[in-house]
mmCIF file of C-alpha atoms in Angstrom:
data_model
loop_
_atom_site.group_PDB
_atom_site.id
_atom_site.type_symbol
_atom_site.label_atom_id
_atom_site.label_comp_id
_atom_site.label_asym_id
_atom_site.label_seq_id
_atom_site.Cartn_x
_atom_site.Cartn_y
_atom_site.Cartn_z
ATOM 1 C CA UNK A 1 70.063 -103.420 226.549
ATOM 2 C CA UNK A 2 67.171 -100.942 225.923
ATOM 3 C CA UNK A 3 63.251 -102.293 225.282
ATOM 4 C CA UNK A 4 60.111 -100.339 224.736
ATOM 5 C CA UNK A 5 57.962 -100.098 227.606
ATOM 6 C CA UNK A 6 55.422 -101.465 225.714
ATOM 7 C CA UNK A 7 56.999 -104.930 225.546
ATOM 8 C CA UNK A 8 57.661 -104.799 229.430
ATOM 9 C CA UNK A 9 54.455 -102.856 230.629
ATOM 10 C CA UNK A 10 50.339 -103.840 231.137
ATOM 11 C CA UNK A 11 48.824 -100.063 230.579
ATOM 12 C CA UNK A 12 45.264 -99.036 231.254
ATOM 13 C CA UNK A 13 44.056 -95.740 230.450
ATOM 14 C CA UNK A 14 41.753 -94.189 233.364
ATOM 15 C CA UNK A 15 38.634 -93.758 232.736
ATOM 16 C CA UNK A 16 37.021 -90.295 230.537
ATOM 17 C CA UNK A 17 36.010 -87.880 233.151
ATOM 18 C CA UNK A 18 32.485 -87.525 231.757
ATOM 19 C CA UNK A 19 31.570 -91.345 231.990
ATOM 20 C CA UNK A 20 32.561 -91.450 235.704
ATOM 21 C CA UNK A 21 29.376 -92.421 237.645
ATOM 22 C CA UNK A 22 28.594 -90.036 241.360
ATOM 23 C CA UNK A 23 29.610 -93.355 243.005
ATOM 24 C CA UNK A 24 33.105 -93.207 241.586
ATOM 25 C CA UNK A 25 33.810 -90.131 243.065
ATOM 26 C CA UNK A 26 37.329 -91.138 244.733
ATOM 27 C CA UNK A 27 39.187 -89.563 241.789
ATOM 28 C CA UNK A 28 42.785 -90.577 241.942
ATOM 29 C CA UNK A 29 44.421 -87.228 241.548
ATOM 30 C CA UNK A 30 48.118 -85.293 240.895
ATOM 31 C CA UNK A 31 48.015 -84.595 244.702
ATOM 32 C CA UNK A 32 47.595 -88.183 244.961
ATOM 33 C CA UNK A 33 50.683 -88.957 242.500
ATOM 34 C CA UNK A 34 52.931 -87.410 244.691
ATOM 35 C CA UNK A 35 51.795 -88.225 247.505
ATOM 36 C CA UNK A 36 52.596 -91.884 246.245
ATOM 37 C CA UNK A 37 55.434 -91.055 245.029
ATOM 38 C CA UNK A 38 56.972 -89.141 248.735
ATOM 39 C CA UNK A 39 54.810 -91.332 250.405
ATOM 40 C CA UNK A 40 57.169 -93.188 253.290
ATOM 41 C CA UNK A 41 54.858 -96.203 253.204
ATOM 42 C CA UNK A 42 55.894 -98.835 251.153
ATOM 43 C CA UNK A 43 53.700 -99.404 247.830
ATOM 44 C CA UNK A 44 51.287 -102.334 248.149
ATOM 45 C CA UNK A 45 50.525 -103.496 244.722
ATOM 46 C CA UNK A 46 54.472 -103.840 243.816
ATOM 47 C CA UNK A 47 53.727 -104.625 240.711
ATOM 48 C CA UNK A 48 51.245 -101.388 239.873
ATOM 49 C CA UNK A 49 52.547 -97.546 238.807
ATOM 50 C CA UNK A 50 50.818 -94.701 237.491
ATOM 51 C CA UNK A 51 51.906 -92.510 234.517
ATOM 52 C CA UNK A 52 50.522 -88.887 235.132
ATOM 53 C CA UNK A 53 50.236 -87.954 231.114
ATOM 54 C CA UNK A 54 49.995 -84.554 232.133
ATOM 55 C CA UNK A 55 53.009 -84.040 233.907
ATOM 56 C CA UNK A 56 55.196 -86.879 232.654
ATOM 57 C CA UNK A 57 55.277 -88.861 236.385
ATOM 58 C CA UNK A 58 55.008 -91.872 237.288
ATOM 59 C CA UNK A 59 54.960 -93.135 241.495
ATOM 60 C CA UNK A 60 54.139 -96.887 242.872
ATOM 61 C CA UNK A 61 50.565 -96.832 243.650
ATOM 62 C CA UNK A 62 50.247 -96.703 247.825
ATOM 63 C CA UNK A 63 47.880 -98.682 250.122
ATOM 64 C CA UNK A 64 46.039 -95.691 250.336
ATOM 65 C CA UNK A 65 45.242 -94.700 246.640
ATOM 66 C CA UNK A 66 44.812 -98.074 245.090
ATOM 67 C CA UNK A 67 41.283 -98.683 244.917
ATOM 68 C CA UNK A 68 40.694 -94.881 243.565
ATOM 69 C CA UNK A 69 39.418 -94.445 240.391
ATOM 70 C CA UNK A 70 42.001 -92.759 237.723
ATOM 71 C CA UNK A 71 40.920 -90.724 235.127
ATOM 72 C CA UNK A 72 41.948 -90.165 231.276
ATOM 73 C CA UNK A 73 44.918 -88.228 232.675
ATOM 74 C CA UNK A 74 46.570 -91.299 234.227
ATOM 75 C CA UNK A 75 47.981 -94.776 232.905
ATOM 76 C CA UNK A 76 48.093 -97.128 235.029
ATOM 77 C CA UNK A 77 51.201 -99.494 234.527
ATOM 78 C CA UNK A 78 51.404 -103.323 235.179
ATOM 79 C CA UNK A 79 54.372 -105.746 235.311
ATOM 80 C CA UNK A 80 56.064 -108.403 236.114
ATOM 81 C CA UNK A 81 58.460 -107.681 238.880
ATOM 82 C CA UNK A 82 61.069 -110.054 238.358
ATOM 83 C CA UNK A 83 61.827 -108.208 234.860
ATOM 84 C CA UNK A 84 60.938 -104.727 236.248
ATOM 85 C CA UNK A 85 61.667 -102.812 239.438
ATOM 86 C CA UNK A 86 58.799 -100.948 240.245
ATOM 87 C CA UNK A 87 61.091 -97.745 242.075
ATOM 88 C CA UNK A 88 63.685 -98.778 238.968
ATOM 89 C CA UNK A 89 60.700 -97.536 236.772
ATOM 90 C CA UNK A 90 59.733 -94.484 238.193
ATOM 91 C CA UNK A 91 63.475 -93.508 238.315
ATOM 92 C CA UNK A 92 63.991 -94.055 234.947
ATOM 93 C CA UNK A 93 60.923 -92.361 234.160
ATOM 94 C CA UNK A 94 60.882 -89.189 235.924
ATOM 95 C CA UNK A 95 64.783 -88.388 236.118
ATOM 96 C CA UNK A 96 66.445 -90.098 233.230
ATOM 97 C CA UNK A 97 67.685 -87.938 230.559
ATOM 98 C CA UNK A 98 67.280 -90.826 228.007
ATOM 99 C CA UNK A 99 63.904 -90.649 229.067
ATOM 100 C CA UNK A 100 63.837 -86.860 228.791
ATOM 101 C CA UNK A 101 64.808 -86.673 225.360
ATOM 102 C CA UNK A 102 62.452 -89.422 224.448
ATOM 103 C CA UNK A 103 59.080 -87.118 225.976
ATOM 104 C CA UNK A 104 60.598 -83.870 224.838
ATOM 105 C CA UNK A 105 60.566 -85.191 220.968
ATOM 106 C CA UNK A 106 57.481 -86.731 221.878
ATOM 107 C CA UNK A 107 55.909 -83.537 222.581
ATOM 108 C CA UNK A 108 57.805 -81.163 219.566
ATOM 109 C CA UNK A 109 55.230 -80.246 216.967
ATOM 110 C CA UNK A 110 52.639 -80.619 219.174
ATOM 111 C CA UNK A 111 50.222 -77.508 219.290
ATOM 112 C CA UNK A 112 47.882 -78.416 221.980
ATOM 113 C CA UNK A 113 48.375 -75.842 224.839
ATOM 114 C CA UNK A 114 48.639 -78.719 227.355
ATOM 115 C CA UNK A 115 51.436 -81.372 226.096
ATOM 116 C CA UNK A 116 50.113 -84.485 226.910
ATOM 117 C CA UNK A 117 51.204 -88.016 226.164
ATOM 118 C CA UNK A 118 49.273 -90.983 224.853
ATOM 119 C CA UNK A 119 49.540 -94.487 225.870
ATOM 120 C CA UNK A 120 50.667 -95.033 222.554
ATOM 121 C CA UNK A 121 53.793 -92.928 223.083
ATOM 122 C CA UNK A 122 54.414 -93.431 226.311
ATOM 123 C CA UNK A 123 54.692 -97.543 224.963
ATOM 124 C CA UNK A 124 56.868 -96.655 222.302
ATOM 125 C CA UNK A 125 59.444 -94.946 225.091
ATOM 126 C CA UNK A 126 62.854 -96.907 225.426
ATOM 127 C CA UNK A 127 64.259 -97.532 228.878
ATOM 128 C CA UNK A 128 67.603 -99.405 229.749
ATOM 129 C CA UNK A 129 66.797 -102.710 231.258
ATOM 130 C CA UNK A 130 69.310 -104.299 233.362
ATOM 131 C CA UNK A 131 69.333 -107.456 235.788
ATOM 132 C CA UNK A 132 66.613 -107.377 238.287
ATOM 133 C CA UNK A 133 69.411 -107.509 240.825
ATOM 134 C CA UNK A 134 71.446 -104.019 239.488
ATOM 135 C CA UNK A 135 67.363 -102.541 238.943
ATOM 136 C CA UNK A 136 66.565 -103.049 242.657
ATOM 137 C CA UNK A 137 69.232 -101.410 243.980
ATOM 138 C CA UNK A 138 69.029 -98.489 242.103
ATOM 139 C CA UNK A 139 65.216 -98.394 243.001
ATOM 140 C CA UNK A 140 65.763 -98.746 246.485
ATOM 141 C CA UNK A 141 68.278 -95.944 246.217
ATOM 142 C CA UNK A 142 66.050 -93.700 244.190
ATOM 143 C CA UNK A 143 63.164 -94.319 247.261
ATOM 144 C CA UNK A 144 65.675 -93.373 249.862
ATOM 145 C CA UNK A 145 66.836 -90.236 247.972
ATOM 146 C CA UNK A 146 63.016 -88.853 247.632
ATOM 147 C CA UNK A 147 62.247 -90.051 251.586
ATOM 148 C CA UNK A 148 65.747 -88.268 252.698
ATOM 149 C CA UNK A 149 65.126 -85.068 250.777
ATOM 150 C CA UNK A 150 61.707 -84.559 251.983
ATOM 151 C CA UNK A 151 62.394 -85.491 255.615
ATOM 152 C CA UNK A 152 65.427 -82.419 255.099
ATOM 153 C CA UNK A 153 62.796 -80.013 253.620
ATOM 154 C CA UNK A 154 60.274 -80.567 256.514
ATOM 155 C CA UNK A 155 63.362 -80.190 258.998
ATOM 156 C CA UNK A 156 63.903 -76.598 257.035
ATOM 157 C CA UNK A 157 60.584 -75.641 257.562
ATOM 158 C CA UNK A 158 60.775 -76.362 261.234
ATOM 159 C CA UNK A 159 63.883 -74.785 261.426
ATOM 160 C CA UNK A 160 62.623 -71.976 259.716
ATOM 161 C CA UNK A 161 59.054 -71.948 262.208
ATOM 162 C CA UNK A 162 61.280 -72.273 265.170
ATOM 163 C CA UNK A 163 63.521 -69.528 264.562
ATOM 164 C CA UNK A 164 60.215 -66.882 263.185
ATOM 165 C CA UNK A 165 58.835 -67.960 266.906
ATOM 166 C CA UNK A 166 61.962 -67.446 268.683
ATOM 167 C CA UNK A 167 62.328 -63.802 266.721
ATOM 168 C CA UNK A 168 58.370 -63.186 267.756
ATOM 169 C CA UNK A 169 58.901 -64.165 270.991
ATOM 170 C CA UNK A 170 61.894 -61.589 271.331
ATOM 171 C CA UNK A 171 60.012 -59.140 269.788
ATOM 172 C CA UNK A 172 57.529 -59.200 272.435
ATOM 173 C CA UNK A 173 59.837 -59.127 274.921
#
């Protein structure tokens, strides 16, 4: 069964940029996103993502970027966790090709230099929705894949420093 994220998801559009007070400079930013999103801390409002209209991604919001304030670039999702997996969401909205499709028609005919996409469309997006039980798991796999895959890339990089500083060391030899 398939349903419009607008019938499952709360959104809130983040504030414009130029109505932002000086004291509401903790901008919630794309660094931020990710970070969210590769973050190996759990999320700690389960029930809270963010869209990144910009870039099409959406990541849990963390402990650490939850009381930021977004901007008009972000959407900031709310729902009901027993009818949607938070990490179920964010799969299905940055890897699935359904989903894909759905932005990439969204954004045809559109002549701005920077594609972005409105609440409006982003609500009218269809996702599969299955039990809460077959969401979770893929969720929780979805986490594990991003955590795995970064902890392998930061392993390559010391790899990679290790063997430069073994070569140096030689070198000077």
């Amino acid at each position: 069964m398939e349903q419009y994220l607008g019938e499952l998801i709360e959104f809130t559009l983040g504030k414009n940029q130029t109505r932002i007070l000086d004291s509401e400079q903790n901008l919630y930013t794309p660094d931020d996103l990710e970070h969210d999103l590769h973050s190996i801390e759990q999320s700690v409002e389960e029930n809270d993502c963010v869209i990144n209209l910009i870039k099409s991604k959406a990541a849990p919001l963390s402990k650490k970027t939850k009381e930021k304030c977004l901007t008009s670039n972000f959407l900031k999702c709310s729902f009901d966790v027993n009818i949607l997996d938070p990490w179920f969401f964010c799969y299905q909205f940055n890897e699935s090709k359904i989903v894909e499709e759905q932005i990439s028609r969204l954004h045809q005919g559109n002549t701005l230099c920077v594609k972005k996409l409105t609440m409006r469309s982003v609500s009218e997006i269809k996702i599969p929705l299955y039990d809460i039980k077959k969401q979770r798991m893929i969720g929780k796999i979805y986490r594990q894949m991003i955590v795995h895959k970064d902890l392998m890339l930061r392993q390559t990089e010391n790899m990679e420093n290790l063997t430069l500083a073994i070569i140096k060391k030689i070198e000077e030899d």
